[in-house]
Amino acid sequence: MLQPALYIVATPIGNLDDITARAVQVLSKATVVAAEDTRHTQRLLTHLGVKAKLESFHDYSDDSRVAYFLDKVEAGESVALVSDAGTPLISDPGYSLVATAHQRGIQVVPVPGACAMVAALSAAGLPSDSFTFEGFLPAKATGRKGRLSELAKNQGTLIFYESPHRIESMLSDVLEVLGDRPAAIARELTKMFETITKSTVSELIGFTKQDDNQRKGEFVVLIEGNREQTADGSDIDTDHLLTTLLAELPVKQSAALAATILGVKKKPLYERALQLSGKK
Ligand code: SAM
């Protein structure tokens, strides 16, 4: 018997052996498995030799469906949530279920495993100390470019999911908005035609254009964060620092304090502070 709880169970993203022993145990013992697509999950369960009661749960499920599964947990049953591939809630259904479980004081237990963005980041050769996972960018170019502009200053690696029919236009927009940064494409991870290519955005565009196969399958796109140093050579965003200080202090004091923090001369900061405060 499993302890009554909502279990969030990661499943493979390609290679069916990428599932943990604990995940198999939870799927076998759960009273019910809530699946994004029951037929898809049935194929995995058949491969694993697991018999389970499958019921559907997806992002279009309404409040009554959320309540239906959580009532079961409150009645002493165990519910396992799975998506079609990887970790539920990561660009996949489940958020409403987990958020409501917390509101109702119901225990939520993660059963970790495969996740395409983590697998991609671990093998892409781009800085992994800090990153932003964006999931899918907006489908239309205007929205996509707008979101990319908002991300332009991020210093951590940017990670996106992308579909085959948008991979080329997405990379072109990245080139236009973020410039020709180091980047990587992780395609068909854990599957037969897995390809991980690290280069620059412009070369990756050439690479996907020259070979039809490189536009097929599933993609994670990773773009190096903004590595530009500020004019004074520090990693601190001077404007942000000055604006923060100006909200509390007069121009002269803000410039003096910023100069001390950054270890640079006061005069250029004073000039910039005047501009930022609209006094010049
Ligand atoms: N929940 C999943 C996870 O944990 O990664 C992601 C689900 S999201 C609906 C599907 C997207 O994830 C795909 O369009 C692709 O961008 C990415 N993806 C999933 N499996 C992948 C794989 N084997 N190789 C590369 N990208 C993959």
PDB file of C-alpha atoms in Angstrom, residues 8 11 26 41 57 62 64 77-78 86 166 173 194 199 230 237 266:
ATOM      1  CA  ILE A   8       4.039  13.473  -9.315  1.00  0.00           C
ATOM      2  CA  THR A  11       8.313   9.125 -17.076  1.00  0.00           C
ATOM      3  CA  VAL A  26       4.451   4.008  -7.316  1.00  0.00           C
ATOM      4  CA  THR A  41       0.597   5.940 -20.843  1.00  0.00           C
ATOM      5  CA  PHE A  57      -6.222  14.467 -16.552  1.00  0.00           C
ATOM      6  CA  ASP A  62     -12.008  21.667 -14.953  1.00  0.00           C
ATOM      7  CA  SER A  64     -14.513  19.269 -10.726  1.00  0.00           C
ATOM      8  CA  GLU A  77      -6.324   6.642  -1.779  1.00  0.00           C
ATOM      9  CA  SER A  78      -3.075   7.348  -3.653  1.00  0.00           C
ATOM     10  CA  GLY A  86       9.181  13.652 -18.707  1.00  0.00           C
ATOM     11  CA  ARG A 166       9.063  26.620 -35.741  1.00  0.00           C
ATOM     12  CA  ASP A 173      14.379  35.647 -34.198  1.00  0.00           C
ATOM     13  CA  GLU A 194      19.853  12.012 -30.631  1.00  0.00           C
ATOM     14  CA  SER A 199      27.947  26.282 -31.890  1.00  0.00           C
ATOM     15  CA  THR A 230      29.099  46.953 -18.290  1.00  0.00           C
ATOM     16  CA  ASP A 237      24.091  46.728 -14.046  1.00  0.00           C
ATOM     17  CA  LYS A 266      32.331  59.351  -9.227  1.00  0.00           C
TER      18      LYS A 266
END
